[in-house]
Coordinates of C-alpha atoms in Angstrom, one line a residue:
M1 CA 26.9 14.9 45.1
L2 CA 27.1 18.4 44.3
S3 CA 28.8 19.6 41.1
L4 CA 32.1 20.5 41.5
L5 CA 31.4 23.4 39.3
A6 CA 28.2 24.6 40.5
S7 CA 28.0 24.2 44.4
G8 CA 25.4 26.5 45.6
T9 CA 23.3 26.6 42.6
D10 CA 20.6 24.3 41.0
A11 CA 22.9 21.9 39.5
V12 CA 21.6 18.3 39.0
T13 CA 22.9 15.1 40.1
A14 CA 22.9 12.3 37.7
S15 CA 20.8 9.5 38.3
P16 CA 21.6 5.9 38.3
Y17 CA 19.9 5.5 35.1
T18 CA 22.8 7.7 33.5
L19 CA 25.2 4.9 34.1
V20 CA 22.7 2.4 32.3
A21 CA 23.6 4.5 29.0
F22 CA 27.2 4.5 29.8
G23 CA 27.1 0.7 30.5
A24 CA 25.5 0.0 26.9
Y25 CA 28.1 2.3 25.3
M26 CA 31.1 0.7 26.9
A27 CA 29.9 -2.7 26.1
G28 CA 29.7 -1.7 22.4
V29 CA 33.4 -0.5 22.9
F30 CA 34.6 -3.6 24.0
L31 CA 32.8 -5.9 21.7
L32 CA 34.4 -3.9 18.7
G33 CA 37.8 -4.2 20.5
G34 CA 37.4 -8.1 20.7
I35 CA 36.3 -8.2 17.0
S36 CA 39.5 -5.7 16.2
H37 CA 41.8 -8.1 18.1
Q38 CA 40.8 -11.2 15.8
L39 CA 41.7 -9.2 12.8
L40 CA 45.2 -8.7 14.2
K41 CA 45.8 -12.2 13.4
R42 CA 46.2 -11.8 9.9
G43 CA 48.9 -10.3 8.0
S44 CA 51.8 -8.3 9.3
F45 CA 51.2 -7.3 12.9
L46 CA 52.7 -3.9 12.5
K47 CA 50.5 -2.8 9.8
E48 CA 47.6 -4.3 11.4
Y49 CA 48.1 -2.9 14.4
F50 CA 49.0 0.4 13.5
L51 CA 47.5 1.1 10.1
G52 CA 44.8 -1.5 9.7
D53 CA 46.7 -3.0 6.9
R54 CA 45.6 0.3 4.6
Q55 CA 42.0 -0.9 4.5
L56 CA 39.7 2.1 5.3
N57 CA 36.9 2.8 3.1
A58 CA 35.4 6.7 2.8
W59 CA 32.6 6.6 5.4
V60 CA 34.8 4.8 8.2
L61 CA 37.8 7.3 7.1
G62 CA 35.6 10.1 7.4
L63 CA 34.0 8.9 10.8
T64 CA 37.4 7.9 12.1
Y65 CA 39.3 11.1 11.1
V66 CA 36.5 13.4 12.5
A67 CA 36.2 11.5 15.9
T68 CA 39.9 11.5 16.5
S69 CA 40.2 15.3 15.9
V70 CA 36.9 16.0 17.8
S71 CA 38.4 15.6 21.0
A72 CA 37.9 16.5 24.6
G73 CA 39.1 19.8 23.5
S74 CA 36.0 20.2 21.3
F75 CA 33.4 18.7 23.8
V76 CA 34.7 20.3 27.0
G77 CA 37.3 22.8 26.4
F78 CA 35.7 24.3 23.5
P79 CA 32.1 24.6 25.3
S80 CA 34.1 26.2 28.1
L81 CA 35.4 29.1 26.1
I82 CA 32.0 29.7 24.5
Y83 CA 30.5 29.8 27.9
R84 CA 32.8 32.5 29.1
N85 CA 33.1 34.3 25.5
G86 CA 30.0 34.1 24.0
W87 CA 29.0 34.2 20.0
I88 CA 32.7 35.4 19.1
M89 CA 33.9 31.7 19.4
A90 CA 31.9 31.0 16.1
L91 CA 34.4 32.9 14.4
W92 CA 37.0 31.3 16.5
I93 CA 36.1 27.8 15.1
A94 CA 35.2 28.8 11.6
G95 CA 38.3 27.6 9.8
Y96 CA 37.6 24.3 11.2
M97 CA 34.8 23.6 8.9
V98 CA 37.3 23.2 5.8
A99 CA 40.0 21.8 7.7
G100 CA 39.6 18.4 6.7
M101 CA 39.3 19.4 3.1
V102 CA 42.5 21.9 3.3
S103 CA 44.5 19.1 4.9
K104 CA 43.1 15.8 3.2
G105 CA 43.0 18.0 -0.4
V106 CA 46.8 19.0 0.0
L107 CA 48.4 16.1 1.5
A108 CA 46.1 12.9 1.4
K109 CA 46.9 11.1 -2.1
R110 CA 50.7 12.2 -2.2
L111 CA 51.1 11.2 1.6
N112 CA 49.3 7.8 0.8
Q113 CA 51.3 7.2 -2.2
V114 CA 54.8 8.0 -0.6
S115 CA 53.9 5.9 2.5
R116 CA 53.1 3.1 0.2
L117 CA 56.1 3.2 -2.1
S118 CA 58.4 3.3 1.4
G119 CA 56.5 0.9 3.2
S120 CA 56.2 3.6 6.0
I121 CA 53.6 3.0 8.7
T122 CA 54.2 6.2 10.7
V123 CA 54.9 10.0 10.0
P124 CA 58.4 9.6 11.5
D125 CA 59.0 6.7 9.2
V126 CA 58.1 8.6 6.2
L127 CA 60.4 11.5 6.8
R128 CA 63.4 9.3 7.9
D129 CA 62.7 7.0 4.5
R130 CA 62.2 10.1 2.3
F131 CA 65.3 11.9 3.4
Q132 CA 67.4 8.4 4.4
S133 CA 68.0 10.4 7.6
P134 CA 67.6 8.4 11.0
A135 CA 68.3 11.7 13.2
L136 CA 65.5 13.4 11.6
G137 CA 63.1 10.3 12.2
L138 CA 64.4 10.1 15.5
F139 CA 63.9 14.0 16.5
A140 CA 60.1 13.8 14.7
S141 CA 59.5 10.3 17.1
V142 CA 60.9 12.5 20.4
F143 CA 59.0 16.0 19.4
L144 CA 55.8 13.9 18.9
L145 CA 56.0 12.3 22.0
I146 CA 56.4 15.3 24.0
F147 CA 53.1 17.3 22.3
L148 CA 51.1 14.0 22.8
L149 CA 51.9 13.6 26.5
F150 CA 50.7 17.1 27.0
N151 CA 47.6 16.5 24.9
L152 CA 46.7 13.6 26.5
V153 CA 46.8 15.1 30.2
G154 CA 44.1 17.5 28.9
Q155 CA 42.0 14.5 27.5
F156 CA 42.2 12.4 30.7
K157 CA 41.2 15.5 32.5
A158 CA 37.9 15.7 30.5
G159 CA 37.2 11.8 31.0
G160 CA 37.7 12.1 34.7
L161 CA 35.2 15.2 34.9
I162 CA 32.7 13.3 32.7
M163 CA 32.8 10.1 34.7
Q164 CA 32.7 12.2 38.1
Q165 CA 29.3 13.8 36.8
A166 CA 27.9 10.6 35.3
S167 CA 28.5 8.7 38.5
G168 CA 26.6 11.3 40.6
G169 CA 23.6 8.8 40.9
V170 CA 25.5 6.1 42.8
T171 CA 27.7 7.8 45.2
E172 CA 25.8 6.8 48.1
T173 CA 26.0 3.1 47.2
A174 CA 28.4 0.8 49.3
G175 CA 30.3 -0.2 46.0
Y176 CA 31.0 3.5 45.0
Q177 CA 31.7 4.4 48.8
A178 CA 34.5 1.6 48.9
L179 CA 36.2 2.3 45.7
R180 CA 36.2 6.2 46.7
G181 CA 37.6 5.3 50.1
A182 CA 40.2 3.4 48.6
T183 CA 41.2 6.2 46.0
A184 CA 40.9 8.9 49.2
S185 CA 43.3 6.6 51.2
T186 CA 45.9 6.1 48.4
L187 CA 45.9 10.0 47.5
R188 CA 46.5 10.8 51.2
A189 CA 49.2 8.1 51.6
T190 CA 51.0 9.5 48.8
H191 CA 50.7 12.9 49.9
V192 CA 49.0 14.1 46.7
W193 CA 46.0 15.5 48.5
T194 CA 44.5 15.8 52.2
E195 CA 41.0 16.7 52.8
N196 CA 42.0 19.0 55.7
G197 CA 41.5 22.4 55.1
A198 CA 40.3 21.6 51.5
D199 CA 38.4 24.5 49.8
A200 CA 35.2 23.2 48.7
D201 CA 35.4 25.7 45.6
S202 CA 38.5 24.5 44.8
F203 CA 39.5 21.7 42.1
Y204 CA 41.4 20.1 44.6
G205 CA 38.6 20.3 47.5
L206 CA 36.5 17.5 49.0
H207 CA 35.4 16.2 45.5
Y208 CA 38.8 15.6 44.2
P209 CA 38.9 11.7 44.8
D210 CA 35.6 11.7 42.9
Y211 CA 37.4 13.3 39.8
V212 CA 40.7 10.8 40.6
L213 CA 38.2 7.7 40.5
G214 CA 36.5 8.9 37.3
I215 CA 40.3 9.3 35.7
I216 CA 41.3 5.7 36.6
I217 CA 37.9 4.2 35.3
F218 CA 38.5 6.3 32.1
S219 CA 42.1 5.3 31.8
L220 CA 41.4 1.4 32.3
T221 CA 38.6 1.7 29.7
V222 CA 40.7 3.4 26.8
V223 CA 43.8 1.7 27.6
A224 CA 42.5 -1.7 27.7
Y225 CA 40.6 -1.6 24.4
T226 CA 43.4 0.1 22.6
T227 CA 46.2 -2.0 23.6
Y228 CA 44.1 -5.2 23.0
G229 CA 42.6 -4.2 19.6
G230 CA 45.2 -1.8 18.1
F231 CA 44.5 0.4 15.2
W232 CA 41.0 -1.6 14.1
A233 CA 39.9 -1.2 17.7
V234 CA 40.5 2.3 17.6
T235 CA 39.0 2.8 14.1
W236 CA 35.8 0.9 14.5
T237 CA 35.3 2.4 18.0
D238 CA 35.8 5.8 16.2
V239 CA 33.1 5.1 14.0
L240 CA 30.7 3.9 17.1
Q241 CA 31.9 7.2 18.8
G242 CA 31.7 9.5 15.7
I243 CA 27.9 8.7 15.5
V244 CA 27.4 9.1 19.3
I245 CA 29.4 12.7 19.3
V246 CA 27.0 13.7 16.0
A247 CA 23.9 12.7 17.5
G248 CA 25.0 14.1 21.0
A249 CA 25.7 17.4 19.7
L250 CA 22.5 17.8 17.9
L251 CA 20.2 16.5 20.8
L252 CA 21.9 19.0 23.2
M253 CA 21.2 21.8 21.2
F254 CA 17.6 20.9 20.8
L255 CA 17.1 20.6 24.5
A256 CA 19.1 23.6 25.3
L257 CA 17.0 25.7 22.8
S258 CA 13.9 24.1 24.4
K259 CA 15.0 25.1 27.9
V260 CA 16.1 28.9 27.3
G261 CA 13.0 29.3 25.0
G262 CA 14.8 29.8 21.7
L263 CA 18.1 31.7 20.4
A264 CA 16.2 34.9 20.4
A265 CA 15.6 34.5 24.3
A266 CA 19.1 33.4 24.8
S267 CA 20.4 36.5 23.2
H268 CA 18.5 39.0 25.2
K269 CA 19.6 37.2 28.4
L270 CA 23.2 37.8 27.1
Q271 CA 22.7 41.5 26.4
E272 CA 21.6 41.6 30.0
V273 CA 24.5 39.6 31.4
D274 CA 27.1 41.1 29.5
P275 CA 26.6 43.1 25.6
R276 CA 30.3 41.9 24.7
L277 CA 28.9 38.2 24.3
L278 CA 27.1 38.9 21.4
T279 CA 29.7 40.9 19.6
G280 CA 33.4 40.8 18.8
P281 CA 36.2 40.7 19.8
G282 CA 34.3 39.5 23.0
P283 CA 34.8 40.1 26.8
D284 CA 38.1 41.4 27.6
D285 CA 39.1 41.5 23.8
Y286 CA 39.2 37.8 23.4
L287 CA 39.4 37.5 19.6
G288 CA 41.3 40.5 18.1
P289 CA 42.1 40.7 14.2
G290 CA 45.4 38.9 14.6
L291 CA 44.3 36.2 16.9
A292 CA 41.0 35.6 14.4
V293 CA 43.7 35.2 11.5
S294 CA 45.9 33.1 13.7
F295 CA 43.2 30.6 14.6
F296 CA 42.0 30.3 10.7
F297 CA 45.5 29.2 9.9
L298 CA 45.7 26.9 12.9
W299 CA 42.7 25.1 12.1
T300 CA 43.2 24.8 8.2
I301 CA 47.0 24.8 7.3
G302 CA 48.2 23.5 11.1
N303 CA 45.9 20.7 10.6
M304 CA 48.0 19.5 7.8
G305 CA 50.7 18.9 10.6
Q306 CA 48.7 16.5 12.9
P307 CA 50.1 13.0 12.8
V308 CA 47.0 11.6 14.2
G309 CA 45.1 12.7 11.1
M310 CA 48.4 11.8 8.8
V311 CA 48.1 8.1 9.9
R312 CA 44.5 8.2 9.0
L313 CA 45.2 9.2 5.5
M314 CA 48.1 6.8 5.2
A315 CA 45.7 4.0 6.2
C316 CA 43.2 5.0 3.4
R317 CA 42.2 2.2 0.7
D318 CA 42.6 4.3 -2.6
T319 CA 42.2 7.7 -4.3
P320 CA 38.4 7.6 -4.8
T321 CA 38.0 6.8 -0.8
L322 CA 39.9 10.0 -0.2
R323 CA 37.9 12.0 -2.6
T324 CA 34.6 10.9 -0.9
S325 CA 35.8 11.2 2.7
L326 CA 37.0 14.6 1.8
F327 CA 33.4 16.5 1.7
M328 CA 32.1 14.0 4.4
I329 CA 34.6 15.4 7.0
G330 CA 33.4 19.0 6.2
F331 CA 29.8 17.7 6.6
Y332 CA 30.5 16.1 10.1
Y333 CA 32.2 19.1 11.5
A334 CA 29.4 21.2 10.6
L335 CA 27.2 18.8 12.4
I336 CA 29.2 19.3 15.4
Y337 CA 30.5 22.7 16.0
L338 CA 27.5 25.0 15.1
P339 CA 25.2 22.9 17.6
L340 CA 28.0 23.4 20.0
V341 CA 28.1 27.3 19.7
V342 CA 24.3 27.4 20.0
T343 CA 24.0 25.0 22.9
F344 CA 26.8 26.7 25.1
V345 CA 25.4 30.4 24.0
C346 CA 22.0 29.1 25.8
A347 CA 24.0 27.8 28.6
R348 CA 25.4 31.2 29.6
A349 CA 21.8 32.4 29.2
L350 CA 20.9 30.0 31.6
Y351 CA 23.5 29.8 34.2
P352 CA 24.9 33.7 33.9
T353 CA 27.8 33.3 36.5
E354 CA 27.5 29.8 38.2
Y355 CA 30.0 28.0 36.2
L356 CA 32.6 30.7 35.6
K357 CA 35.1 29.5 38.0
H358 CA 35.5 26.1 36.8
S359 CA 34.1 26.2 33.2
D360 CA 35.6 23.3 31.9
S361 CA 32.6 21.0 33.4
I362 CA 30.0 23.0 31.6
M363 CA 29.3 20.6 29.1
P364 CA 28.5 17.5 31.8
A365 CA 26.4 19.7 33.7
M366 CA 24.5 21.0 30.8
A367 CA 23.9 17.6 29.9
L368 CA 22.4 16.7 33.1
N369 CA 20.5 19.8 33.6
V370 CA 18.7 19.8 30.3
T371 CA 17.9 16.2 30.8
S372 CA 16.8 16.0 34.4
D373 CA 13.6 14.7 33.5
W374 CA 15.2 12.0 31.2
P375 CA 18.1 10.4 32.9
L376 CA 18.6 7.6 30.2
L377 CA 18.7 10.4 27.6
G378 CA 21.2 12.6 29.8
G379 CA 23.6 9.3 29.7
L380 CA 23.8 8.9 26.1
I381 CA 24.3 13.0 25.8
L382 CA 27.1 12.4 28.5
A383 CA 28.3 9.5 26.2
A384 CA 29.4 12.1 23.4
P385 CA 32.0 13.9 25.3
Y386 CA 33.1 10.9 26.8
A387 CA 33.2 9.4 23.2
A388 CA 35.1 12.4 21.9
A389 CA 38.0 12.2 24.5
M390 CA 38.0 8.1 24.1
S391 CA 38.5 8.4 20.5
A392 CA 41.3 11.2 20.9
V393 CA 43.1 9.1 23.8
A394 CA 43.0 5.8 21.9
G395 CA 44.5 7.4 18.5
Y396 CA 47.1 9.2 20.5
L397 CA 47.9 6.1 22.7
L398 CA 48.2 4.3 19.5
L399 CA 50.6 7.0 18.0
M400 CA 52.7 7.1 21.1
S401 CA 53.3 3.3 20.8
S402 CA 54.1 3.2 17.1
S403 CA 56.5 6.0 17.5
L404 CA 58.4 4.2 20.6
V405 CA 58.1 0.9 19.1
R406 CA 58.5 1.4 15.2
D407 CA 60.7 4.6 15.2
I408 CA 62.6 4.5 18.3
Y409 CA 63.2 0.8 19.0
Q410 CA 62.8 -1.0 15.9
R411 CA 64.4 1.5 13.7
N412 CA 67.3 2.5 16.0
I413 CA 68.0 0.0 18.5
N414 CA 67.2 -3.3 17.5
P415 CA 66.1 -3.8 13.8
A416 CA 66.3 -7.6 13.8
V417 CA 63.4 -7.9 16.7
S418 CA 61.2 -10.5 16.2
P419 CA 57.4 -10.2 15.5
R420 CA 56.5 -11.8 18.8
M421 CA 58.5 -9.5 20.7
V422 CA 57.4 -6.4 18.7
R423 CA 53.7 -7.5 19.5
G424 CA 54.6 -7.9 23.3
I425 CA 56.4 -4.5 23.4
S426 CA 53.7 -2.8 21.7
Y427 CA 51.2 -4.0 24.0
G428 CA 53.2 -2.9 27.0
T429 CA 54.3 0.3 25.5
T430 CA 50.6 1.1 25.1
A431 CA 49.7 0.5 28.8
V432 CA 52.6 2.5 30.2
V433 CA 52.0 5.3 28.4
G434 CA 48.5 5.3 29.6
L435 CA 49.6 4.9 33.2
I436 CA 52.2 7.5 33.0
V437 CA 49.4 10.1 31.5
T438 CA 46.9 9.2 34.1
I439 CA 49.4 10.1 36.8
G440 CA 50.0 13.2 35.0
A441 CA 46.3 14.0 35.1
L442 CA 46.2 14.1 38.8
W443 CA 47.4 17.6 38.4
P444 CA 45.7 19.1 35.1
P445 CA 45.7 22.3 33.4
A446 CA 43.1 24.9 34.5
F447 CA 41.9 25.5 31.0
L448 CA 41.9 22.5 28.9
Q449 CA 41.6 24.0 25.6
Y450 CA 44.9 26.0 25.9
L451 CA 46.6 22.9 26.4
I452 CA 45.1 21.3 23.1
I453 CA 45.8 24.8 21.1
F454 CA 49.5 24.5 22.4
T455 CA 50.0 21.1 21.4
G456 CA 48.1 21.6 18.1
A457 CA 50.1 24.5 17.1
G458 CA 53.2 22.8 18.3
M459 CA 52.9 19.7 15.8
A460 CA 51.8 22.1 13.1
C461 CA 55.0 24.1 13.4
T462 CA 57.2 21.0 13.8
Y463 CA 55.6 18.6 11.0
V464 CA 54.1 20.7 8.2
G465 CA 57.2 21.9 6.7
P466 CA 59.2 19.0 6.6
T467 CA 56.2 17.0 5.4
V468 CA 55.6 19.5 2.6
L469 CA 58.9 19.5 1.3
A470 CA 59.0 15.6 1.6
L471 CA 56.3 15.3 -0.7
F472 CA 56.1 18.2 -3.2
W473 CA 59.8 19.3 -3.4
R474 CA 62.5 17.0 -5.3
R475 CA 65.2 19.4 -4.3
A476 CA 64.5 19.3 -0.7
T477 CA 67.6 17.6 1.2
R478 CA 68.0 15.9 4.7
A479 CA 69.8 19.1 6.2
G480 CA 66.9 21.3 5.0
A481 CA 64.2 18.8 6.4
L482 CA 66.0 18.7 9.7
A483 CA 66.3 22.6 9.9
S484 CA 62.6 22.8 9.2
L485 CA 61.6 20.5 11.8
L486 CA 64.0 21.8 14.3
S487 CA 63.1 25.6 13.7
G488 CA 59.3 25.2 13.7
F489 CA 59.5 23.4 17.3
L490 CA 62.1 25.7 18.7
T491 CA 60.3 28.9 17.5
L492 CA 57.1 27.8 19.1
S493 CA 58.3 26.4 22.0
T494 CA 60.6 29.4 22.9
L495 CA 57.3 31.8 22.5
W496 CA 55.2 29.7 24.7
V497 CA 58.0 28.9 27.5
L498 CA 58.6 32.9 27.6
G499 CA 54.8 33.6 27.8
C500 CA 54.6 30.9 30.9
M501 CA 57.2 32.8 32.4
G502 CA 55.2 35.9 32.4
V503 CA 57.0 37.9 29.6
G504 CA 54.9 40.4 28.0
K505 CA 51.8 39.6 30.2
E506 CA 51.6 43.1 32.1
G507 CA 48.3 44.9 31.3
K508 CA 47.1 42.1 29.0
T509 CA 43.6 40.8 28.6
G510 CA 42.0 37.9 27.1
P511 CA 44.3 34.8 25.9
A512 CA 47.1 37.0 26.3
G513 CA 46.7 37.6 29.7
E514 CA 46.5 34.1 30.9
T515 CA 49.1 32.0 32.6
F516 CA 49.5 29.4 30.3
A517 CA 49.4 31.2 27.2
P518 CA 52.6 32.1 24.9
V519 CA 53.8 35.7 23.6
Y520 CA 51.6 37.3 21.1
L521 CA 54.0 39.0 18.8
F522 CA 52.1 41.7 17.0
G523 CA 48.8 40.0 18.3
L524 CA 49.7 37.1 16.3
D525 CA 49.9 33.2 17.5
P526 CA 53.3 31.7 17.8
L527 CA 52.1 29.3 15.1
I528 CA 52.4 32.0 12.4
Y529 CA 56.0 32.7 13.0
G530 CA 56.6 28.9 13.6
L531 CA 55.3 27.9 10.1
I532 CA 57.0 30.9 8.4
I533 CA 60.5 30.3 10.0
S534 CA 59.9 26.4 9.4
L535 CA 59.3 26.5 5.6
V536 CA 62.1 29.5 5.0
L537 CA 64.8 27.5 6.7
G538 CA 63.6 24.5 5.0
V539 CA 64.0 26.0 1.6
V540 CA 67.1 27.7 2.2
V541 CA 69.1 25.4 3.8
S542 CA 68.0 22.7 0.8
L543 CA 69.4 24.9 -1.6
M544 CA 72.6 25.4 0.3
T545 CA 73.4 21.7 0.7
T546 CA 73.7 18.4 -1.4
P547 CA 70.8 17.0 -3.1
L548 CA 69.7 13.2 -2.4
P549 CA 70.9 10.9 -4.8
Q550 CA 68.5 11.2 -8.0
K551 CA 67.5 7.4 -8.1
H552 CA 66.6 7.6 -4.4
V553 CA 64.3 10.9 -5.1
D554 CA 62.9 9.3 -8.6
R555 CA 61.4 6.7 -6.2
Y556 CA 59.0 9.1 -4.7
F557 CA 58.4 11.3 -7.9
L558 CA 57.2 9.2 -10.7
E559 CA 56.3 10.8 -13.8
V560 CA 53.0 9.0 -13.5
S561 CA 52.4 8.1 -9.7
P562 CA 50.5 5.1 -9.4
S563 CA 47.1 5.8 -7.6
P564 CA 46.8 3.9 -4.3

């Protein structure tokens, strides 16, 4: 089977042995899921399923935080942008090296304390209880579901592309052909796809059923173990996946450098291909000063507003654990992102134009190309982006399930729901959400990373303001927190909707000229405006409205707050 991205090139087809490494990896995932399910039999189901009963130690917290944040965007979308834009992407991602330290350094201890004091197990839970506002909790839950649905579609696309590439060595077997035939027949019967007139170079061309089959395998895997094992399954598979991600990134870098002949040779080749790949702002003025500043804030300040990371902080064991994991996270990030930049700069030197039409698949294609003589090794490297997608999807599915079950159903519809019903609804919701996203991934975005940026910036503008007010300002009111949440969400959403409608796109190049991109007022990402407006309105409205009862506020602001 030819690569979807590189028809007509020297793309390497995966060997059957590639799936051996995948099989070993998946066996480990399901073993951990089974062990995790046994842990659900102790203590409170809600706290075990959604928070692991707050028992994460330092190295587990560090790995699970990194594995969840290093999503398919990092291992599929980010390499795509490096391949297209060159060395400027090192500056684009630079802020991420300190993202963990900033977000954990500012929020970790206080968020963990407040969640323990209130008994909260989700971020909307914290906001609802701190401000005594069911409306605030409900809006926070609904917005969270919206952003995560968008994000998951991108993650499922990555999982489908990787599995499609990994299955290349078995496409002629009877078993694969039967599954592919059933998939293609279903797509034709539902009028989703037809091979008649399909463009071979199009994403929806003749290999589209292989992609859909990859999505089905990916979704069944991740939804099954997340539904069965809950937070502990996600956490312990994150540990496994975190190790696989770091090892895969490092190994791929060394193999890429070996194939291209060293970094100097790669840079010389890029000079011949396009000198702009070596300097800022990159091809088509990709990263101007305004966007460089914007992305630094997105990866640092914006990282504080990611509910998946917040849940990890709430599940931490104690303060010493937080301090230790703080430095481990930065170390893990450096071991992942620096190798990725080097690897896909080499990829552009090796394949100057072959993968430009569908650059989201450069990661799996590169993994197979540099390991053509060692198929088992290629399978292990392909497990890295697959692990990144799985860990992110598992964390997001669990967060969406907790938001629906705890924040919407139990807190607003049926407070007296029995533990047995909570368990059944939690399992069912995780599975149903996975099914919905699987269907959505049949029509994925062209560039995965832009979807990740939209959801990351959206959650930052929505949650940073009210969370900071909740944790650090006694005078904050429920009206102020609600104004902060709504204004951040609406500011960012408005600029993105206008951008997708084509407003301000005429004559633009780089990100500003993309179809799925916001309006960049004065060259700045909407994140900047969303954060400023959210925080300013939160403060102003709080000062203009009645404070919460002193006794309630004192509960969260003790003179000597007990360390968790």
